[in-house]
XYZ file of C-alpha atoms in Angstrom:
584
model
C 69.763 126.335 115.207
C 72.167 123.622 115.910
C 72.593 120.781 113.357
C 71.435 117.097 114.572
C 74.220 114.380 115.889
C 76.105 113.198 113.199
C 76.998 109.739 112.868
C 79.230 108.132 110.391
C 77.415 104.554 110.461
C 73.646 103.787 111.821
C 72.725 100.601 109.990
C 75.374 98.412 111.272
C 78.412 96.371 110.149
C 76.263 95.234 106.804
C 76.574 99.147 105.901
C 79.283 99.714 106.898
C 81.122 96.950 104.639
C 79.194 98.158 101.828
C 80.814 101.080 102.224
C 83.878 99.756 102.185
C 83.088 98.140 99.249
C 82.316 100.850 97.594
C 85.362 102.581 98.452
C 87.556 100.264 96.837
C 85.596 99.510 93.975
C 88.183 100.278 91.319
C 90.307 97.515 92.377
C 87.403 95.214 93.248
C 86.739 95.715 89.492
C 89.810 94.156 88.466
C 89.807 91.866 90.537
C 86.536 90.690 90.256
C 87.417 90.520 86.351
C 90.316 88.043 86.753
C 88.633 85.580 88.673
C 85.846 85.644 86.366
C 88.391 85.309 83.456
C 89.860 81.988 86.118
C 86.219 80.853 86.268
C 85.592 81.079 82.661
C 89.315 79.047 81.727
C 87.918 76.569 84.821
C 84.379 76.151 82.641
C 86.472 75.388 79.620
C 89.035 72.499 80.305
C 86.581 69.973 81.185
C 84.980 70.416 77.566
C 88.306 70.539 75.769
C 89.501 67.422 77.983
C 86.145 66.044 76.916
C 86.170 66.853 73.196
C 89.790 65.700 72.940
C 89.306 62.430 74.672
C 86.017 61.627 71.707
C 88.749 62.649 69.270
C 91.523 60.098 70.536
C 88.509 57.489 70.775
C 87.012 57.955 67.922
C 90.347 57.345 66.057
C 90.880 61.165 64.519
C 93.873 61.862 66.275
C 93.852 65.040 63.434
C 91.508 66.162 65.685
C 93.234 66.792 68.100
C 95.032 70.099 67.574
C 92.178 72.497 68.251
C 91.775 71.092 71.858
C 95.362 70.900 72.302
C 95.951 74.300 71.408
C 92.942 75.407 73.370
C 94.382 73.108 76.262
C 97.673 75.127 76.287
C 96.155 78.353 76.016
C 93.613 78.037 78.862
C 96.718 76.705 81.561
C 98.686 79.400 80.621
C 95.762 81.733 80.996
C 94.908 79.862 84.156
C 98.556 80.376 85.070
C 98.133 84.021 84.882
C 95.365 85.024 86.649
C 96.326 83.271 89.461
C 99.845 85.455 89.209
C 97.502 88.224 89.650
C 94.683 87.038 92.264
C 97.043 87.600 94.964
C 98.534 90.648 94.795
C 95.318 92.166 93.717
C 93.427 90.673 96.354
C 96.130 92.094 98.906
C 96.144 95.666 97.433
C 92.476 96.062 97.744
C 92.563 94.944 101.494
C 95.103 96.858 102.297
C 93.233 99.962 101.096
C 90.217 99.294 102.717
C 91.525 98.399 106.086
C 93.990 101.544 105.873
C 90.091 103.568 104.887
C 88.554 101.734 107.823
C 91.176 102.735 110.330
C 91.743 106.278 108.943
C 87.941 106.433 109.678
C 87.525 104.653 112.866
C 90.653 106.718 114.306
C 88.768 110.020 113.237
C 85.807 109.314 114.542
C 87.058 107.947 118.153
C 89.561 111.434 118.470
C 86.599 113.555 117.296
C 84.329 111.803 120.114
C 87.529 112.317 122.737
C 86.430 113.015 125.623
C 83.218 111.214 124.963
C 84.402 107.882 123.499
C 82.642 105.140 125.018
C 85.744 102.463 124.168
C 87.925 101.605 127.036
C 91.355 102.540 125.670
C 91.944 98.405 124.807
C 88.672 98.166 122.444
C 90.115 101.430 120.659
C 93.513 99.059 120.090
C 91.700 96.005 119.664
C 89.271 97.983 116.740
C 92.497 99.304 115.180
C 94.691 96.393 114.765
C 92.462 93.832 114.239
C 89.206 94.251 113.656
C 89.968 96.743 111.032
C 91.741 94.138 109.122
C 89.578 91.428 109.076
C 86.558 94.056 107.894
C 88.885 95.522 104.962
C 89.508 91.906 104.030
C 85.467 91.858 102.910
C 85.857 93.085 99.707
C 88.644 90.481 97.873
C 86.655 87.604 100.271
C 83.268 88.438 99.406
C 84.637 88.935 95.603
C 86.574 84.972 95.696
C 82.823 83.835 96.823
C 80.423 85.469 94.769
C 82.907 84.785 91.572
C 83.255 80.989 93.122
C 79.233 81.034 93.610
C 79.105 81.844 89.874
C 81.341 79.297 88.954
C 79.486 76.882 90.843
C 76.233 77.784 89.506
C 77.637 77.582 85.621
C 79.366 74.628 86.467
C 75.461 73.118 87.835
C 73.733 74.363 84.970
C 76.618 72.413 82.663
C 75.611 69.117 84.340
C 71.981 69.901 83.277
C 73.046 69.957 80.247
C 75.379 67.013 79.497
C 73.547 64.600 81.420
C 70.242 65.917 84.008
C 69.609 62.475 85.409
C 73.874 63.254 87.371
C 72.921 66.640 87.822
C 69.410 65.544 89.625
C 71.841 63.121 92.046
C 74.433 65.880 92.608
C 71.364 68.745 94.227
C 70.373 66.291 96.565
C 73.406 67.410 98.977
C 72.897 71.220 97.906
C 70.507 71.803 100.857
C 72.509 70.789 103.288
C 75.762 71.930 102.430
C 74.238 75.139 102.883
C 72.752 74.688 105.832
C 76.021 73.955 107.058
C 77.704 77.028 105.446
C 75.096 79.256 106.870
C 75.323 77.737 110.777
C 79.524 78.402 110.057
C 79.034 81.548 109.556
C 76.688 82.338 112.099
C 78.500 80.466 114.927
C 82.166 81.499 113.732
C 80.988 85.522 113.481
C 79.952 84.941 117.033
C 82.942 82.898 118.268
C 85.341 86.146 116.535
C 83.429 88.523 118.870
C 83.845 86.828 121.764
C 87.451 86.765 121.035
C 87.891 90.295 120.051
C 86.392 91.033 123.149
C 89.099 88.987 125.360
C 91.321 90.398 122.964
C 89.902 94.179 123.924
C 89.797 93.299 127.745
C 93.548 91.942 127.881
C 94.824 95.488 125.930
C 92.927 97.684 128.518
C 94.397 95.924 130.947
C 98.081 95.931 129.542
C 97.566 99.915 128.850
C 96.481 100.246 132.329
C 99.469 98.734 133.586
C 101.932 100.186 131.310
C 100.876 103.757 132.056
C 101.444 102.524 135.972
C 104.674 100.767 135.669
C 106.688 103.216 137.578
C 104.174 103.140 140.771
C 104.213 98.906 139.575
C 107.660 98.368 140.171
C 107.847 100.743 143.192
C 105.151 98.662 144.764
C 106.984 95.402 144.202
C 103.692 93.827 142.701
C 104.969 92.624 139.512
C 104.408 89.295 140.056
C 100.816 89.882 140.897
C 99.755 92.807 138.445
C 101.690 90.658 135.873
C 98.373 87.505 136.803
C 95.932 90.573 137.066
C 96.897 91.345 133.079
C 96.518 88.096 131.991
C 93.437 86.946 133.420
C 91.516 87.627 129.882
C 93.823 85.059 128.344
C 91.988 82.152 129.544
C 89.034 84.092 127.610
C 91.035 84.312 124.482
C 92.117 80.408 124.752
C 88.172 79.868 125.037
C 87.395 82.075 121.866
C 90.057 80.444 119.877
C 89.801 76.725 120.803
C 86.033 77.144 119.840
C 86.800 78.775 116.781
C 89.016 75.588 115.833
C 86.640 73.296 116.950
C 83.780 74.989 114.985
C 85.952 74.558 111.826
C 87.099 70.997 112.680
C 83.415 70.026 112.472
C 82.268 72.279 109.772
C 85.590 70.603 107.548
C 84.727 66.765 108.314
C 81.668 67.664 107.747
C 81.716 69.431 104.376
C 84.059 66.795 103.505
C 82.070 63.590 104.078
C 78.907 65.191 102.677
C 80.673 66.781 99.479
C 82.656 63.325 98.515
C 79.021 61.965 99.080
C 77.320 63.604 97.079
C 80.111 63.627 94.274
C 80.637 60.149 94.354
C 76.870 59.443 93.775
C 77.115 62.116 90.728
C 79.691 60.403 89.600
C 78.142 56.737 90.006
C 75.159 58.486 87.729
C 77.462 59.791 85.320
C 79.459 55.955 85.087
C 76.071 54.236 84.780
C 75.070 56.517 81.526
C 78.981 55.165 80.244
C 77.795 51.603 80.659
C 74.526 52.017 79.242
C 75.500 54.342 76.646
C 73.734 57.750 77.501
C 77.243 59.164 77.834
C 80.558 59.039 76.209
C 83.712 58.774 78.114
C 84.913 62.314 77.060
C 81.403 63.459 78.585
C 81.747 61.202 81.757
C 85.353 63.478 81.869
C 83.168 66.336 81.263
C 81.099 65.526 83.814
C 83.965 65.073 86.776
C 85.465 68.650 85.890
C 82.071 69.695 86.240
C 81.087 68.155 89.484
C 84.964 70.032 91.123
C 83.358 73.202 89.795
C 79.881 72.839 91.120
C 81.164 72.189 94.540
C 84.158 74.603 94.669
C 81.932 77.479 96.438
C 81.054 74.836 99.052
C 84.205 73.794 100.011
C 85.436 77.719 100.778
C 85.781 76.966 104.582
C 88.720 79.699 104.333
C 86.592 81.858 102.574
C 83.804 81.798 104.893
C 86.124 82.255 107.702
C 87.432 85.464 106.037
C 83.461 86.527 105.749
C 82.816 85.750 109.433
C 85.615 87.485 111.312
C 84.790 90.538 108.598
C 81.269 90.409 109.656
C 82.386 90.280 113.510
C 85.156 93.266 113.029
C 82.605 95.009 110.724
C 80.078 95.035 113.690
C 82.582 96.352 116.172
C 83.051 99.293 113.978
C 80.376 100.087 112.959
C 79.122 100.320 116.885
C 81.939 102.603 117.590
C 80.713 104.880 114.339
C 77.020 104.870 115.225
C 77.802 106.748 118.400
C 77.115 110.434 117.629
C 79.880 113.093 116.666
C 79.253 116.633 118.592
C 76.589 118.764 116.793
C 78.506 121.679 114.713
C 76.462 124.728 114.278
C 76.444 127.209 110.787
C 78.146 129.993 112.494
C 82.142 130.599 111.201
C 84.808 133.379 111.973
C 83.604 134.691 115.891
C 85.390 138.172 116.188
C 83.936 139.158 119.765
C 86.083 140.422 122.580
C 85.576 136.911 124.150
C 83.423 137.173 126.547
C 81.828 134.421 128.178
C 78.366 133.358 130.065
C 77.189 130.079 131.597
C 73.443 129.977 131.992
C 71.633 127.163 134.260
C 74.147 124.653 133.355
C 73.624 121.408 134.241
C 75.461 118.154 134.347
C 74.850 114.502 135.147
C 76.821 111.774 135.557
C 75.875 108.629 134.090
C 73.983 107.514 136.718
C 72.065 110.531 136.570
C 72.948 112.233 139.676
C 74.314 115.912 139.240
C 77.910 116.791 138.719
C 76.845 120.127 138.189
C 73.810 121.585 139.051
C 72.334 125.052 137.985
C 75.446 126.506 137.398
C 75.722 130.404 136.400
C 78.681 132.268 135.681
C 79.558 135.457 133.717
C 83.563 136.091 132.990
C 83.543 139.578 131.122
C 85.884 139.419 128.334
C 89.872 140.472 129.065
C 89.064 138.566 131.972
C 90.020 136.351 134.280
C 88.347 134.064 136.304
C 90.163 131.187 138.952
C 87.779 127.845 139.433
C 87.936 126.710 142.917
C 86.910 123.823 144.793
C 87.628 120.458 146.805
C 88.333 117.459 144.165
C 85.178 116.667 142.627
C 83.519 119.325 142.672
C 83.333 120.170 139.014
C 85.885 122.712 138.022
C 87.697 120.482 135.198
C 84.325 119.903 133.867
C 83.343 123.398 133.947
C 86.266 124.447 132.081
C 85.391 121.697 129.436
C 82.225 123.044 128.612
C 83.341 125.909 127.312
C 85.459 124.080 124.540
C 82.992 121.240 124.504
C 85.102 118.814 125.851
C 81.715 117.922 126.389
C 78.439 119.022 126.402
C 75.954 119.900 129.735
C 72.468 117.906 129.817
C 70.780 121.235 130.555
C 71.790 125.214 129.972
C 73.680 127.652 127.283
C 77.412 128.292 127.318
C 77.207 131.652 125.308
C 80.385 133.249 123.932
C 79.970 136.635 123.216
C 76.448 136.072 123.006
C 76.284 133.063 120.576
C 75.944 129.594 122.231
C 78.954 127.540 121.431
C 76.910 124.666 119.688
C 75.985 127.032 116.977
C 79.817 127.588 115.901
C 81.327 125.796 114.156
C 84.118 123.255 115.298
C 86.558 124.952 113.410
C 85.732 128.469 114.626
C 85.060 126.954 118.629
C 88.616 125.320 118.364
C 89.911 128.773 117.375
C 88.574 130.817 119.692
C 89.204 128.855 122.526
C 92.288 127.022 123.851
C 93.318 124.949 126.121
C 96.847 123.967 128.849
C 96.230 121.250 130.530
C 97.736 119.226 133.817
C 98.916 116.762 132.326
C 99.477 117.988 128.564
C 99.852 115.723 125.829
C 102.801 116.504 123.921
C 102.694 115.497 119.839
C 104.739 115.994 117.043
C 108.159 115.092 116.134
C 110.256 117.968 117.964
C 109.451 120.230 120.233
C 109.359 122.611 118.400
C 106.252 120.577 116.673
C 104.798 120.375 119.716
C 104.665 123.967 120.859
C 103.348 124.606 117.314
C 100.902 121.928 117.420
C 97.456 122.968 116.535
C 98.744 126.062 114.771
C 100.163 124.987 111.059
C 102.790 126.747 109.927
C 103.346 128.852 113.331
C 107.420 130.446 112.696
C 110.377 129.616 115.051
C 109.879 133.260 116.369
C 106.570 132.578 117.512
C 106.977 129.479 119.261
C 110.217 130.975 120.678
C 107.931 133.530 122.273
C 104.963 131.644 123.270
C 108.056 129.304 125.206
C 109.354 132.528 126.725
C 106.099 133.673 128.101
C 105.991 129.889 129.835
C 109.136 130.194 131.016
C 109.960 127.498 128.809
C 112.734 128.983 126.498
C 115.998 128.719 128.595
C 115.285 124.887 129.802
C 114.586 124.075 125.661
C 117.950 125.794 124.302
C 120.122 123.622 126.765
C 118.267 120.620 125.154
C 120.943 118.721 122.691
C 119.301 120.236 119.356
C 117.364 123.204 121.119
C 114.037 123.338 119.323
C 114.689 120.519 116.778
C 114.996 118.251 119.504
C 112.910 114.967 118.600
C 110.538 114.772 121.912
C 111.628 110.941 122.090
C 114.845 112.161 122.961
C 114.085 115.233 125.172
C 114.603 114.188 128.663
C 111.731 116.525 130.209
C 110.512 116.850 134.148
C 106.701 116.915 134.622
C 106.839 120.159 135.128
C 108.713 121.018 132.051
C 106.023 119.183 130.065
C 103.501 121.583 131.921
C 105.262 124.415 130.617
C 105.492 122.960 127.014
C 102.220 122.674 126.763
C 101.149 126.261 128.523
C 103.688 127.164 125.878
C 101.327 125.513 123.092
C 98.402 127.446 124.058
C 100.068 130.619 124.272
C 101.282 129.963 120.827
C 97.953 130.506 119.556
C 95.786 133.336 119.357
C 92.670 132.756 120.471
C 89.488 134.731 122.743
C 89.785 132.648 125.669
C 92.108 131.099 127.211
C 91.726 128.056 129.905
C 94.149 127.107 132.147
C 93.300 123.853 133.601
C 95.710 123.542 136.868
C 98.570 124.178 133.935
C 101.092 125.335 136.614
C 100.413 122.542 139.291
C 103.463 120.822 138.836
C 105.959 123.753 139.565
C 107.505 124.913 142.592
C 106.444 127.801 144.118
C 109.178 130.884 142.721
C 108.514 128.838 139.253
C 105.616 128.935 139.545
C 104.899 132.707 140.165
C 107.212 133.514 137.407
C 105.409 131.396 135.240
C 102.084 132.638 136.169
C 103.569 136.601 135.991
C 105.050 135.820 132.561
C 101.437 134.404 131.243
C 99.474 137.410 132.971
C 101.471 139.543 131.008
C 101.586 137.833 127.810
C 97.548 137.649 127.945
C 96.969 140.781 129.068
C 93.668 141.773 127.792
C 92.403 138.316 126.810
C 89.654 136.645 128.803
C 91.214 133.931 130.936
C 89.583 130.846 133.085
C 91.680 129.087 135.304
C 91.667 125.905 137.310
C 93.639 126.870 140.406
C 94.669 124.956 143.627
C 96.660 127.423 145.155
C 96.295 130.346 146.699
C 98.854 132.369 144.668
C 96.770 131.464 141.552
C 93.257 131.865 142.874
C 94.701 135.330 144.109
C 96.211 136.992 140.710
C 92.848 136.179 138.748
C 90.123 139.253 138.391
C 87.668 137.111 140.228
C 87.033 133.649 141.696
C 84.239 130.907 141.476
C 84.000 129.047 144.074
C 82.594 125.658 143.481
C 81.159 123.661 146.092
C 78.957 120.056 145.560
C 78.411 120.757 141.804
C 77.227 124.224 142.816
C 78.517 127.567 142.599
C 78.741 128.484 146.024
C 80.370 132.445 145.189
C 81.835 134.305 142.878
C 83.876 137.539 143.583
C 87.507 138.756 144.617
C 89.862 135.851 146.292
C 90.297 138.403 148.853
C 86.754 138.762 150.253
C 86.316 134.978 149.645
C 89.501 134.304 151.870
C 86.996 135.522 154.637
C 85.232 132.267 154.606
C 86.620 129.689 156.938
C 85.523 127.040 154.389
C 86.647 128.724 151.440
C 90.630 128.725 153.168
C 89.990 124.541 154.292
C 89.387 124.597 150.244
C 93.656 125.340 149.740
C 94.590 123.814 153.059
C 92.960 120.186 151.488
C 95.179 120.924 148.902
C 98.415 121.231 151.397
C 98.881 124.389 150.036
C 101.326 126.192 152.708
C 100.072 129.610 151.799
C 97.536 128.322 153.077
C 98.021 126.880 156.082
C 99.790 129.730 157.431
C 96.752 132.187 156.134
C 99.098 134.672 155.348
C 97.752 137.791 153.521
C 96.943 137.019 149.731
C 99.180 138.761 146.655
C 97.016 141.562 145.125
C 95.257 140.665 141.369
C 97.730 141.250 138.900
């Protein structure tokens, strides 16, 4: 039995920035503890101002040592925490948003190919709303420990004087009501600019990947408008973001000074009437700055807002299921391979593939043919689960591929690709990538059996050449990364048009070389050419999402249809319908 989806988030940006939380809680500790040790200095200077202004009035100026010393003690204490705040504060944001990327990345490479992000949201999630989410933690700490503060600071006006602190709640209400439409409003006015901000990236990708065919066109000037259409969507998002905290600020402002300048009219009426002392009416104005401090966090709330907005985008991009992983480890079969009523629509829900069935015996192999579109790359994916078919069982040697493990599926089956992405630092890290610790022998080898070797050695440091600064034709890549898959041993092997971008001698070496060096090994290849189609075992030919035949390229070259397959392809082999190369 296969294991449900996973999914690394399900409850939305709320849980997922608990989590975050959570994951930096050490340093949110500390830093959580000097802000309460700030608060607690901020609670005590108004009643050491206070006691040592009834001392000076009250003609003991003996008195006056206690607060002093307590005076000097609480700035320098004041002094120090806010030494520490910051860098604190920045170390526990930085961890977080380095978690939330490390996850976010993860997740989106273990959903590749079935990512739903365009390529700019991916960007957009990784730069920048992973960095106003990680800033959560040291923002929601500054307002919960400023909420505190408040609050003590309230309950110390009850207590000095309750007719001032009656006078100051009458603008609590509001000033929250303000606070909480801020939020709201600004958390929507971030999305709407991260999503400008996603839309102008995909577009700047787009066009970077195409600037050769760009310049060649001579539309600059035009693609160069096409990019930057989403900027008049980012203006938008940003001028109402500014406006939104131009009115929230005036307004905060007029209704705080308000409400403490009728406190404080209170607290100078008990003076005159002699409810209060002047130390107390000094008490009382340190107070009222406390009590109002968490309401005057525009910044603050800000910093909550756009980590609420990045927070959601996230978490979106982690609900989305991860591929089911069976129990089963460590498959040992010859490597055979069957494809039973396999079925695949497209997101509109017509059929890509339809009722497919296919049986390559293992040691193997098998050429994929068919006009463009009609489903061989996609075939070939389902074996790896690249991705998965709506209906049917891809069994390898008997054991459907969703029961094994990712680990174990990766292992037994590899992949060369078209257009292969080469990673790592050298090229030598790139033939060895996806096999740790593979020697310079065997990489040497797997780039001999590509045809690789002899083109690598005349690079300027051979196999240590960084990749950066290894000038490499597209078919030199191709054989790089054929040369990557050969480097690792695995049951089946699929060729996905690896060869397409060679000549014709090349590519017959190539393909000779790679017979030879997976001799015995169960093989599935993507081929447009004759030459190809003709060395495999057998051949599928696809036609409309179906499998139209299988069997030998040479009784399939029968078929007039089957030949106008190569000829679409310009293949000259073709066109000439000279006899086919025996299977090798």
């Amino acid at each position: 039995m296969t294991t449900p989806p996973r999914r690394d988030a399900t409850l939305g940006g709320g849980r997922l920035l608990r989590d975050v939380a959570r994951d930096t809680r050490g340093s949110l500790a500390l830093l959580v503890c000097v802000m309460v040790c700030r608060v607690g200095v901020a609670l005590a200077v108004p009643a050491l101002l206070s006691s040592a202004v009834n001392a000076v009035l009250e003609g003991g100026g003996g008195g006056l040592d206690g607060p002093a010393l307590g005076w000097g003690a609480a700035v320098a204490c004041a002094a120090l925490c806010d030494a520490v705040m910051g860098p604190l504060g920045a170390s526990g944001t930085s961890r977080a948003t380095r978690r939330l990327r490390g996850r976010t990345v993860r997740h989106l490479l273990e959903l590749q190919p079935r990512a739903p992000l365009t390529a700019g949201e991916a960007v957009t999630q990784i730069t920048q709303a992973a960095p106003q989410a990680g800033a959560l933690p040291a923002a929601a700490a500054q307002s919960a420990v400023a909420l505190a503060g408040s609050l003590a600071g309230f309950a110390a006006l009850w207590v000095i004087d309750w007719r001032t602190a009656a006078a100051f709640t009458l603008g609590v209400p509001l000033s929250v009501l303000i606070a909480r439409r801020f939020v709201g409003r600004a958390t929507e006015a971030q999305s709407a600019y991260l999503g400008a901000q996603s839309d102008l990236a995909t577009r700047l990708l787009g066009a970077l990947a195409g600037a050769r065919t760009i310049r060649a066109s001579g539309t600059l000037t035009s693609e160069t408008a096409r990019v930057l259409v989403p900027l008049a969507d980012v203006s938008a998002a940003g001028h109402a973001m500014w406006r939104l905290q131009k009115s929230t600020v005036w307004q905060f402002g007029l209704l705080l000074s308000l409400t403490e300048a009728l406190a404080l009219a209170v607290a100078g009426l008990g003076v005159a009437g002699g409810r209060l002392s002047p130390g107390q009416l000094l008490a009382v104005a340190g107070y009222v700055k406390l009590a109002i401090g968490a309401l005057q966090q525009v910044d603050a709330l800000l910093a909550l807002a756009q980590a609420r907005a990045g927070g959601d985008r996230i978490a979106a991009t982690l609900a989305h299921p991860l591929p089911a992983a069976g129990p089963i480890t460590g498959a040992t079969g010859p490597g055979g391979v069957l494809l039973k009523g396999i079925t695949v629509r497209s997101a509109a829900g017509d059929p890509v593939l339809e009722s497919a069935d296919l049986e390559l015996p293992a040691g193997r192999s098998m050429a994929l043919v068919g006009r463009t579109g009609a489903g061989k790359s996609l075939l070939a994916g389902l074996l790896g689960r690249l991705s998965d078919p709506d209906a049917g069982q891809i069994l390898l040697d008997g054991v459907d591929v969703r029961d094994l493990t990712l680990d174990t599926l990766r292992n037994a089956v590899t992949y060369a690709f078209e257009r292969p992405a080469l990673i790592g630092t050298t090229v030598h890290d790139a033939i060895a990538y996806g096999r740790p610790g593979a020697s310079r022998p065997t990489v040497e080898r797997a780039a001999r059996a590509a045809r690789a070797d002899a083109f690598v050695r005349r690079l300027p440091a051979g196999y240590d050449t960084p990749l950066d600064h290894a000038p490499l034709s597209g078919g030199e890549r191709q054989r790089l990364g054929l040369a990557r898959a050969l480097a690792r041993p695995a049951l089946v092997y699929v060729l996905d048009d690896a060869t397409s971008g060679l000549d014709t001698v090349t590519e017959a070496e190539v393909s000779e070389a790679v017979t030879g060096a997976l001799s015995g090994r169960t093989r599935l290849v993507v081929a447009h050419r004759v030459t190809t189609a003709a060395r495999c075992d057998a051949v599928a030919w696809l036609d409309r999402g179906r499998i139209r035949a299988v069997g030998p390229h040479r009784e399939l070259w029968r078929h007039a249809d089957y030949r106008a397959v190569f000829a679409a392809h310009d293949d000259p082999a073709a066109e000439r319908e000279v006899p086919c190369p025996s299977p090798v």
